[in-house]
PDB file of C-alpha atoms in Angstrom:
ATOM      1  CA  MET E   1      89.801  12.518 194.322  1.00 78.00           C
ATOM      2  CA  SER E   2      90.175  13.333 197.240  1.00 90.00           C
ATOM      3  CA  ALA E   3      91.853  12.871 200.326  1.00 94.00           C
ATOM      4  CA  SER E   4      92.143  11.409 203.007  1.00 95.00           C
ATOM      5  CA  LEU E   5      91.923  12.250 206.240  1.00 95.00           C
ATOM      6  CA  ALA E   6      95.310   9.366 207.317  1.00 95.00           C
ATOM      7  CA  PRO E   7      97.948  10.542 205.278  1.00 95.00           C
ATOM      8  CA  GLU E   8      99.065   6.837 205.253  1.00 96.00           C
ATOM      9  CA  CYS E   9      96.258   6.663 203.237  1.00 97.00           C
ATOM     10  CA  ASN E  10      96.430   8.378 200.443  1.00 97.00           C
ATOM     11  CA  GLU E  11      97.934   6.422 198.077  1.00 97.00           C
ATOM     12  CA  VAL E  12      96.269   2.858 198.580  1.00 97.00           C
ATOM     13  CA  LYS E  13      92.753   5.383 198.717  1.00 97.00           C
ATOM     14  CA  GLU E  14      93.487   6.759 195.599  1.00 96.00           C
ATOM     15  CA  ARG E  15      93.773   3.099 193.759  1.00 97.00           C
ATOM     16  CA  TYR E  16      90.139   1.709 195.626  1.00 97.00           C
ATOM     17  CA  ASP E  17      88.652   5.362 194.355  1.00 96.00           C
ATOM     18  CA  ASN E  18      89.989   4.821 190.855  1.00 95.00           C
ATOM     19  CA  CYS E  19      88.419   1.486 191.090  1.00 96.00           C
ATOM     20  CA  PHE E  20      84.813   2.586 191.895  1.00 96.00           C
ATOM     21  CA  LEU E  21      85.225   4.983 189.621  1.00 94.00           C
ATOM     22  CA  LYS E  22      85.296   3.350 186.390  1.00 93.00           C
ATOM     23  CA  TRP E  23      82.911   0.338 187.687  1.00 95.00           C
ATOM     24  CA  TYR E  24      80.669   2.540 188.983  1.00 95.00           C
ATOM     25  CA  SER E  25      80.203   4.727 185.864  1.00 93.00           C
ATOM     26  CA  GLU E  26      80.951   1.434 183.297  1.00 92.00           C
ATOM     27  CA  LYS E  27      79.161  -1.574 184.993  1.00 94.00           C
ATOM     28  CA  PHE E  28      76.230  -0.355 188.267  1.00 95.00           C
ATOM     29  CA  LEU E  29      74.893   2.072 186.418  1.00 95.00           C
ATOM     30  CA  ARG E  30      74.647   0.110 183.219  1.00 92.00           C
ATOM     31  CA  GLY E  31      73.254  -2.624 185.809  1.00 90.00           C
ATOM     32  CA  THR E  32      75.724  -5.039 184.125  1.00 87.00           C
ATOM     33  CA  SER E  33      77.428  -5.188 187.331  1.00 81.00           C
ATOM     34  CA  THR E  34      77.871  -8.934 188.536  1.00 76.00           C
ATOM     35  CA  SER E  35      80.019  -8.801 191.740  1.00 77.00           C
ATOM     36  CA  ASP E  36      82.120  -6.365 193.398  1.00 80.00           C
ATOM     37  CA  GLU E  37      85.541  -5.981 191.662  1.00 91.00           C
ATOM     38  CA  CYS E  38      86.769  -3.375 193.846  1.00 96.00           C
ATOM     39  CA  GLU E  39      86.319  -5.246 197.490  1.00 94.00           C
ATOM     40  CA  PRO E  40      90.279  -6.467 197.604  1.00 96.00           C
ATOM     41  CA  LEU E  41      91.721  -3.170 196.938  1.00 97.00           C
ATOM     42  CA  PHE E  42      88.289  -2.016 199.325  1.00 97.00           C
ATOM     43  CA  LYS E  43      89.694  -3.931 202.704  1.00 97.00           C
ATOM     44  CA  GLN E  44      93.463  -2.479 201.614  1.00 97.00           C
ATOM     45  CA  TYR E  45      91.860   0.764 202.083  1.00 98.00           C
ATOM     46  CA  GLU E  46      89.574   0.098 205.409  1.00 98.00           C
ATOM     47  CA  GLN E  47      92.523  -2.209 207.347  1.00 97.00           C
ATOM     48  CA  CYS E  48      94.628   1.687 206.801  1.00 97.00           C
ATOM     49  CA  LEU E  49      92.434   3.529 207.370  1.00 97.00           C
ATOM     50  CA  THR E  50      90.045   1.719 210.463  1.00 97.00           C
ATOM     51  CA  LYS E  51      93.531   1.728 212.739  1.00 97.00           C
ATOM     52  CA  ALA E  52      94.000   6.181 211.940  1.00 96.00           C
ATOM     53  CA  LEU E  53      90.167   6.689 212.951  1.00 96.00           C
ATOM     54  CA  ARG E  54      91.143   4.177 216.183  1.00 96.00           C
ATOM     55  CA  ALA E  55      93.812   5.970 216.631  1.00 95.00           C
ATOM     56  CA  ARG E  56      91.977   9.309 216.608  1.00 92.00           C
ATOM     57  CA  GLY E  57      89.605   8.864 218.201  1.00 92.00           C
ATOM     58  CA  ILE E  58      86.931   8.733 215.775  1.00 94.00           C
ATOM     59  CA  ASP E  59      86.044   5.446 215.767  1.00 94.00           C
ATOM     60  CA  SER E  60      83.612   6.120 218.933  1.00 92.00           C
ATOM     61  CA  MET E  61      81.805   9.128 217.352  1.00 92.00           C
ATOM     62  CA  LEU E  62      81.628   7.501 214.391  1.00 95.00           C
ATOM     63  CA  LYS E  63      78.780   4.221 216.360  1.00 93.00           C
ATOM     64  CA  ASP E  64      76.908   7.364 217.994  1.00 91.00           C
ATOM     65  CA  ALA E  65      76.605   9.349 213.601  1.00 93.00           C
ATOM     66  CA  ARG E  66      75.401   5.708 213.258  1.00 94.00           C
ATOM     67  CA  GLU E  67      72.822   5.086 215.552  1.00 92.00           C
ATOM     68  CA  ASP E  68      71.262   8.398 214.359  1.00 90.00           C
ATOM     69  CA  ASN E  69      70.963   7.986 210.905  1.00 91.00           C
ATOM     70  CA  ARG E  70      68.968   4.674 211.177  1.00 91.00           C
ATOM     71  CA  ASP E  71      65.788   6.746 210.038  1.00 90.00           C
ATOM     72  CA  ASN E  72      67.899   7.046 206.937  1.00 92.00           C
ATOM     73  CA  ASP E  73      68.068   3.927 205.515  1.00 91.00           C
ATOM     74  CA  ALA E  74      64.799   2.832 206.481  1.00 89.00           C
ATOM     75  CA  GLU E  75      63.503   5.607 204.291  1.00 92.00           C
ATOM     76  CA  HIS E  76      66.078   5.225 201.825  1.00 92.00           C
ATOM     77  CA  MET E  77      66.874   1.698 201.325  1.00 88.00           C
ATOM     78  CA  LYS E  78      62.936   0.519 202.145  1.00 82.00           C
ATOM     79  CA  PRO E  79      62.123  -1.597 198.509  1.00 73.00           C
ATOM     80  CA  ARG E  80      59.784  -0.391 196.303  1.00 66.00           C
ATOM     81  CA  ARG E  81      55.991  -1.266 196.056  1.00 56.00           C
TER      82      ARG E  81
ATOM     83  CA  MET V   1      64.744  24.895 214.580  1.00 93.00           C
ATOM     84  CA  LYS V   2      65.965  26.487 211.759  1.00 95.00           C
ATOM     85  CA  ILE V   3      65.515  25.341 207.417  1.00 96.00           C
ATOM     86  CA  PHE V   4      67.507  26.223 205.088  1.00 96.00           C
ATOM     87  CA  GLN V   5      66.031  24.607 200.842  1.00 96.00           C
ATOM     88  CA  GLN V   6      67.016  25.372 197.623  1.00 95.00           C
ATOM     89  CA  GLN V   7      66.352  23.563 193.927  1.00 96.00           C
ATOM     90  CA  THR V   8      68.775  24.231 191.249  1.00 96.00           C
ATOM     91  CA  ASP V   9      69.176  22.281 187.451  1.00 97.00           C
ATOM     92  CA  PHE V  10      71.962  21.574 186.628  1.00 97.00           C
ATOM     93  CA  ASP V  11      72.060  20.663 181.918  1.00 97.00           C
ATOM     94  CA  TYR V  12      74.631  17.528 182.169  1.00 97.00           C
ATOM     95  CA  SER V  13      72.384  13.991 182.036  1.00 97.00           C
ATOM     96  CA  TRP V  14      71.447  12.306 185.167  1.00 97.00           C
ATOM     97  CA  GLU V  15      74.435   9.375 184.495  1.00 96.00           C
ATOM     98  CA  GLU V  16      76.893  12.253 184.496  1.00 96.00           C
ATOM     99  CA  VAL V  17      76.117  13.943 187.235  1.00 97.00           C
ATOM    100  CA  SER V  18      75.815  11.105 189.769  1.00 97.00           C
ATOM    101  CA  THR V  19      79.535   9.793 188.372  1.00 96.00           C
ATOM    102  CA  ALA V  20      81.206  13.508 189.364  1.00 96.00           C
ATOM    103  CA  ASN V  21      79.440  13.250 192.281  1.00 96.00           C
ATOM    104  CA  TRP V  22      81.717  11.038 193.556  1.00 96.00           C
ATOM    105  CA  ARG V  23      84.556  14.010 192.274  1.00 94.00           C
ATOM    106  CA  LYS V  24      83.066  16.677 193.350  1.00 94.00           C
ATOM    107  CA  TYR V  25      85.402  17.112 196.903  1.00 92.00           C
ATOM    108  CA  GLY V  26      88.368  16.528 194.287  1.00 89.00           C
ATOM    109  CA  PRO V  27      90.623  18.462 193.164  1.00 89.00           C
ATOM    110  CA  TRP V  28      88.858  19.797 189.888  1.00 91.00           C
ATOM    111  CA  ASN V  29      86.901  21.833 192.096  1.00 92.00           C
ATOM    112  CA  GLU V  30      88.262  25.079 193.440  1.00 90.00           C
ATOM    113  CA  LYS V  31      85.674  25.760 194.962  1.00 89.00           C
ATOM    114  CA  THR V  32      85.813  24.011 198.426  1.00 87.00           C
ATOM    115  CA  PRO V  33      88.853  23.848 199.727  1.00 86.00           C
ATOM    116  CA  HIS V  34      87.502  23.415 202.886  1.00 87.00           C
ATOM    117  CA  VAL V  35      86.818  20.364 202.697  1.00 92.00           C
ATOM    118  CA  ILE V  36      90.090  18.624 204.216  1.00 93.00           C
ATOM    119  CA  ALA V  37      89.838  14.584 202.728  1.00 96.00           C
ATOM    120  CA  VAL V  38      86.534  12.298 201.817  1.00 97.00           C
ATOM    121  CA  ASP V  39      87.165   8.873 203.332  1.00 98.00           C
ATOM    122  CA  THR V  40      84.877   5.756 201.591  1.00 98.00           C
ATOM    123  CA  LEU V  41      83.479   3.778 205.482  1.00 98.00           C
ATOM    124  CA  SER V  42      81.691   0.944 203.671  1.00 96.00           C
ATOM    125  CA  ARG V  43      80.084  -0.181 200.534  1.00 96.00           C
ATOM    126  CA  THR V  44      77.168  -2.380 199.343  1.00 94.00           C
ATOM    127  CA  VAL V  45      74.964  -2.728 196.633  1.00 94.00           C
ATOM    128  CA  ASP V  46      71.842  -4.069 198.151  1.00 92.00           C
ATOM    129  CA  PRO V  47      70.739  -7.106 197.021  1.00 91.00           C
ATOM    130  CA  ALA V  48      66.736  -7.134 197.349  1.00 90.00           C
ATOM    131  CA  THR V  49      66.807  -3.145 195.502  1.00 92.00           C
ATOM    132  CA  GLY V  50      70.089  -2.360 193.951  1.00 93.00           C
ATOM    133  CA  ILE V  51      70.436   0.134 195.526  1.00 95.00           C
ATOM    134  CA  LEU V  52      73.993   1.336 196.308  1.00 96.00           C
ATOM    135  CA  ARG V  53      75.158   2.241 199.685  1.00 96.00           C
ATOM    136  CA  THR V  54      77.957   4.132 200.556  1.00 97.00           C
ATOM    137  CA  GLU V  55      79.235   5.375 204.212  1.00 97.00           C
ATOM    138  CA  ARG V  56      81.700   8.859 204.094  1.00 98.00           C
ATOM    139  CA  LEU V  57      83.728  10.970 206.825  1.00 97.00           C
ATOM    140  CA  ILE V  58      84.417  14.832 205.536  1.00 96.00           C
ATOM    141  CA  THR V  59      87.211  15.994 206.892  1.00 95.00           C
ATOM    142  CA  CYS V  60      86.603  20.257 206.629  1.00 92.00           C
ATOM    143  CA  GLN V  61      88.291  23.208 207.613  1.00 87.00           C
ATOM    144  CA  GLN V  62      86.934  24.844 210.137  1.00 77.00           C
ATOM    145  CA  SER V  63      85.826  28.163 209.435  1.00 70.00           C
ATOM    146  CA  ALA V  64      82.910  29.284 211.713  1.00 71.00           C
ATOM    147  CA  PRO V  65      84.270  32.896 213.314  1.00 72.00           C
ATOM    148  CA  LYS V  66      85.453  33.414 216.456  1.00 73.00           C
ATOM    149  CA  TRP V  67      81.995  34.474 218.609  1.00 73.00           C
ATOM    150  CA  VAL V  68      80.802  31.280 217.113  1.00 70.00           C
ATOM    151  CA  THR V  69      83.484  28.627 218.823  1.00 72.00           C
ATOM    152  CA  SER V  70      84.000  31.419 221.561  1.00 72.00           C
ATOM    153  CA  ILE V  71      80.574  29.474 221.762  1.00 68.00           C
ATOM    154  CA  LEU V  72      80.761  26.019 221.493  1.00 64.00           C
ATOM    155  CA  GLY V  73      84.185  25.794 221.974  1.00 66.00           C
ATOM    156  CA  GLY V  74      87.358  25.948 219.066  1.00 64.00           C
ATOM    157  CA  SER V  75      88.215  22.597 216.742  1.00 70.00           C
ATOM    158  CA  GLU V  76      90.996  23.403 213.621  1.00 78.00           C
ATOM    159  CA  THR V  77      88.650  20.385 211.515  1.00 87.00           C
ATOM    160  CA  SER V  78      85.094  18.917 211.495  1.00 90.00           C
ATOM    161  CA  LEU V  79      83.985  15.800 210.680  1.00 94.00           C
ATOM    162  CA  VAL V  80      80.467  15.374 208.734  1.00 96.00           C
ATOM    163  CA  TYR V  81      79.447  11.424 208.876  1.00 97.00           C
ATOM    164  CA  GLU V  82      77.088  11.001 205.276  1.00 97.00           C
ATOM    165  CA  THR V  83      74.999   8.055 204.230  1.00 97.00           C
ATOM    166  CA  SER V  84      74.340   7.968 200.631  1.00 97.00           C
ATOM    167  CA  TYR V  85      72.178   6.044 198.142  1.00 97.00           C
ATOM    168  CA  VAL V  86      71.553   6.005 193.842  1.00 97.00           C
ATOM    169  CA  ASP V  87      68.999   4.423 193.233  1.00 96.00           C
ATOM    170  CA  PRO V  88      70.199   2.890 189.713  1.00 95.00           C
ATOM    171  CA  THR V  89      66.835   2.041 188.404  1.00 94.00           C
ATOM    172  CA  GLU V  90      65.159   5.092 189.594  1.00 95.00           C
ATOM    173  CA  LYS V  91      67.277   7.678 188.869  1.00 96.00           C
ATOM    174  CA  LYS V  92      68.101   8.846 192.077  1.00 97.00           C
ATOM    175  CA  VAL V  93      70.586  10.076 194.331  1.00 98.00           C
ATOM    176  CA  THR V  94      69.879  10.665 198.278  1.00 97.00           C
ATOM    177  CA  MET V  95      72.045  12.180 200.334  1.00 97.00           C
ATOM    178  CA  CYS V  96      71.975  12.013 204.378  1.00 97.00           C
ATOM    179  CA  SER V  97      74.609  13.653 205.972  1.00 97.00           C
ATOM    180  CA  MET V  98      74.977  14.930 209.871  1.00 96.00           C
ATOM    181  CA  ASN V  99      77.640  16.899 211.573  1.00 94.00           C
ATOM    182  CA  MET V 100      79.773  14.976 214.371  1.00 93.00           C
ATOM    183  CA  THR V 101      81.835  18.276 215.436  1.00 89.00           C
ATOM    184  CA  TYR V 102      79.943  19.901 217.770  1.00 85.00           C
ATOM    185  CA  SER V 103      77.061  17.842 217.422  1.00 87.00           C
ATOM    186  CA  ASP V 104      75.996  18.057 221.033  1.00 84.00           C
ATOM    187  CA  LEU V 105      75.468  22.142 221.040  1.00 86.00           C
ATOM    188  CA  ILE V 106      74.701  21.956 217.232  1.00 89.00           C
ATOM    189  CA  SER V 107      72.437  20.220 214.805  1.00 94.00           C
ATOM    190  CA  VAL V 108      73.027  20.537 211.251  1.00 94.00           C
ATOM    191  CA  ARG V 109      70.797  17.495 209.170  1.00 96.00           C
ATOM    192  CA  GLU V 110      71.157  17.761 205.305  1.00 96.00           C
ATOM    193  CA  THR V 111      69.251  15.729 202.235  1.00 97.00           C
ATOM    194  CA  CYS V 112      70.323  16.017 198.857  1.00 97.00           C
ATOM    195  CA  THR V 113      69.418  14.532 196.122  1.00 98.00           C
ATOM    196  CA  TYR V 114      69.527  14.556 191.782  1.00 98.00           C
ATOM    197  CA  SER V 115      66.858  13.282 189.663  1.00 98.00           C
ATOM    198  CA  PRO V 116      66.355  13.940 186.138  1.00 98.00           C
ATOM    199  CA  SER V 117      64.534  16.706 185.285  1.00 98.00           C
ATOM    200  CA  SER V 118      61.335  16.447 184.856  1.00 96.00           C
ATOM    201  CA  ALA V 119      60.845  18.893 181.461  1.00 95.00           C
ATOM    202  CA  SER V 120      64.427  17.370 180.515  1.00 95.00           C
ATOM    203  CA  PRO V 121      65.051  13.717 182.002  1.00 96.00           C
ATOM    204  CA  HIS V 122      68.136  13.041 179.221  1.00 96.00           C
ATOM    205  CA  ALA V 123      69.536  16.059 179.715  1.00 96.00           C
ATOM    206  CA  LYS V 124      69.137  17.842 182.724  1.00 97.00           C
ATOM    207  CA  THR V 125      69.476  16.897 186.154  1.00 98.00           C
ATOM    208  CA  THR V 126      67.965  18.434 189.102  1.00 98.00           C
ATOM    209  CA  PHE V 127      70.092  19.178 192.362  1.00 97.00           C
ATOM    210  CA  GLN V 128      67.622  19.737 195.308  1.00 98.00           C
ATOM    211  CA  GLN V 129      68.632  20.510 199.265  1.00 97.00           C
ATOM    212  CA  ARG V 130      67.480  21.048 202.173  1.00 97.00           C
ATOM    213  CA  ALA V 131      69.219  21.115 205.658  1.00 96.00           C
ATOM    214  CA  GLU V 132      67.485  21.564 209.159  1.00 96.00           C
ATOM    215  CA  ILE V 133      69.231  23.486 211.637  1.00 95.00           C
ATOM    216  CA  THR V 134      69.096  23.153 215.831  1.00 94.00           C
ATOM    217  CA  ALA V 135      71.405  24.592 218.118  1.00 92.00           C
ATOM    218  CA  PHE V 136      71.360  23.216 221.617  1.00 87.00           C
ATOM    219  CA  CYS V 137      72.393  25.668 224.036  1.00 75.00           C
ATOM    220  CA  GLY V 138      69.656  24.818 227.300  1.00 69.00           C
ATOM    221  CA  GLY V 139      67.527  28.537 228.374  1.00 70.00           C
ATOM    222  CA  TRP V 140      69.487  30.521 225.888  1.00 78.00           C
ATOM    223  CA  GLN V 141      67.320  31.613 223.261  1.00 85.00           C
ATOM    224  CA  LYS V 142      69.381  34.408 221.831  1.00 86.00           C
ATOM    225  CA  ILE V 143      72.399  32.353 221.597  1.00 86.00           C
ATOM    226  CA  LYS V 144      70.000  29.301 219.682  1.00 88.00           C
ATOM    227  CA  ASN V 145      68.707  32.019 217.504  1.00 90.00           C
ATOM    228  CA  SER V 146      72.292  33.580 216.386  1.00 89.00           C
ATOM    229  CA  ILE V 147      74.092  29.786 216.067  1.00 88.00           C
ATOM    230  CA  GLU V 148      71.279  29.202 214.379  1.00 92.00           C
ATOM    231  CA  GLN V 149      70.599  32.185 212.080  1.00 92.00           C
ATOM    232  CA  PHE V 150      74.157  32.129 211.581  1.00 90.00           C
ATOM    233  CA  THR V 151      74.396  28.978 210.420  1.00 91.00           C
ATOM    234  CA  VAL V 152      71.634  29.003 207.717  1.00 93.00           C
ATOM    235  CA  ASP V 153      72.804  32.049 206.312  1.00 92.00           C
ATOM    236  CA  ARG V 154      76.265  30.081 205.884  1.00 90.00           C
ATOM    237  CA  PHE V 155      73.678  27.485 204.241  1.00 90.00           C
ATOM    238  CA  GLN V 156      72.889  30.253 201.920  1.00 91.00           C
ATOM    239  CA  GLN V 157      76.207  31.696 200.648  1.00 89.00           C
ATOM    240  CA  ASN V 158      77.904  28.214 200.374  1.00 88.00           C
ATOM    241  CA  ALA V 159      74.977  27.229 197.618  1.00 89.00           C
ATOM    242  CA  ALA V 160      76.168  29.574 194.876  1.00 89.00           C
ATOM    243  CA  LYS V 161      79.687  28.602 195.647  1.00 91.00           C
ATOM    244  CA  GLY V 162      78.724  24.972 195.595  1.00 91.00           C
ATOM    245  CA  LYS V 163      77.347  24.794 192.417  1.00 93.00           C
ATOM    246  CA  GLU V 164      79.536  26.932 190.852  1.00 94.00           C
ATOM    247  CA  GLY V 165      82.822  24.741 192.447  1.00 95.00           C
ATOM    248  CA  PHE V 166      80.333  21.532 190.934  1.00 95.00           C
ATOM    249  CA  GLU V 167      79.684  22.343 187.338  1.00 95.00           C
ATOM    250  CA  MET V 168      83.657  22.925 187.165  1.00 95.00           C
ATOM    251  CA  VAL V 169      83.256  19.271 188.275  1.00 95.00           C
ATOM    252  CA  LEU V 170      81.335  18.695 185.176  1.00 96.00           C
ATOM    253  CA  GLU V 171      83.015  20.152 182.769  1.00 96.00           C
ATOM    254  CA  ARG V 172      86.134  18.223 183.272  1.00 94.00           C
ATOM    255  CA  ALA V 173      84.637  15.388 183.548  1.00 93.00           C
ATOM    256  CA  ARG V 174      83.595  15.896 179.882  1.00 93.00           C
ATOM    257  CA  GLN V 175      86.143  16.535 178.974  1.00 92.00           C
ATOM    258  CA  VAL V 176      87.978  14.348 179.669  1.00 90.00           C
ATOM    259  CA  PHE V 177      86.120  11.332 179.021  1.00 84.00           C
ATOM    260  CA  SER V 178      85.041  12.970 175.659  1.00 86.00           C
ATOM    261  CA  GLU V 179      89.721  12.089 175.060  1.00 87.00           C
ATOM    262  CA  GLN V 180      89.228   8.992 176.335  1.00 83.00           C
ATOM    263  CA  ARG V 181      87.143   8.327 174.205  1.00 83.00           C
ATOM    264  CA  ASP V 182      89.174  10.111 170.968  1.00 85.00           C
ATOM    265  CA  LEU V 183      91.842   7.935 171.791  1.00 82.00           C
ATOM    266  CA  ILE V 184      90.046   4.730 171.780  1.00 81.00           C
ATOM    267  CA  ARG V 185      88.694   5.022 168.912  1.00 83.00           C
ATOM    268  CA  LEU V 186      92.423   6.379 167.016  1.00 81.00           C
ATOM    269  CA  GLN V 187      93.537   3.572 168.980  1.00 78.00           C
ATOM    270  CA  GLN V 188      91.218   1.073 167.461  1.00 80.00           C
ATOM    271  CA  ASP V 189      91.849   3.471 164.376  1.00 80.00           C
ATOM    272  CA  SER V 190      95.686   3.132 164.080  1.00 78.00           C
ATOM    273  CA  LYS V 191      97.316  -0.222 163.349  1.00 71.00           C
ATOM    274  CA  ILE V 192     100.737   1.861 164.932  1.00 72.00           C
ATOM    275  CA  LEU V 193      98.929   2.862 168.122  1.00 67.00           C
ATOM    276  CA  GLN V 194      97.714  -1.279 168.209  1.00 70.00           C
ATOM    277  CA  GLN V 195     101.022  -2.708 168.064  1.00 72.00           C
ATOM    278  CA  ALA V 196     102.609   0.765 170.646  1.00 68.00           C
ATOM    279  CA  ARG V 197      99.779  -0.188 172.829  1.00 60.00           C
ATOM    280  CA  ILE V 198      99.026   3.231 174.181  1.00 53.00           C
TER     281      ILE V 198
END
């Protein structure tokens, strides 16, 4: 898997990525996922990453990007008829 | 505004492609060294639709030539914001991305999809890519045009490289998967290995 932009987050990121890939191929695609078993690892990774994004001033840029992306969410998350 | 579009098929099932897609910029891909980091910002499964939504931040090494950075200003890395939507029932992956760096000067919005090929849905996957490029340097039509054209040309050049790189990832993923399957089979068949618990 790919590295994190924050080297200090690489280790926990790798653990999360591996967990996710296993869940994705073995459960999500087969329609048998009931819970997000990778959530605890994601929380650890997120904590590390959030700190790094704030330190680099990327958090405010992200806010704008999220704002601009609203149309995509509306288009691609809409319920099937 | 200028538009770049292309479509191509991969000789792998949608399940293989959609899984390998998460590894697209990893070490198995030797064709995209400019992608330095890929971070996941959030990930949720929508309870109503079953769609997996992922937000990622992609960090790239800046590769624009001097004449472009002298207009847009220099920066060592550029950031891309991506949201993706995986619909496991429809078998469709949609990825939407936009540039976060230089976003006051240029807007690059890309949408890519992976879905089973209509000709052979179990064996092949169709990739569709569309990018809209708009430069905003007030008044300077000539500069705007050259920046947009340069970006479209880059998309064109990168399309072949992108496919080649992803083919490497797909091949490797299939190989690793079959090795794992063999190991599991071997383990189940062999008492010694069972005891050794490899």
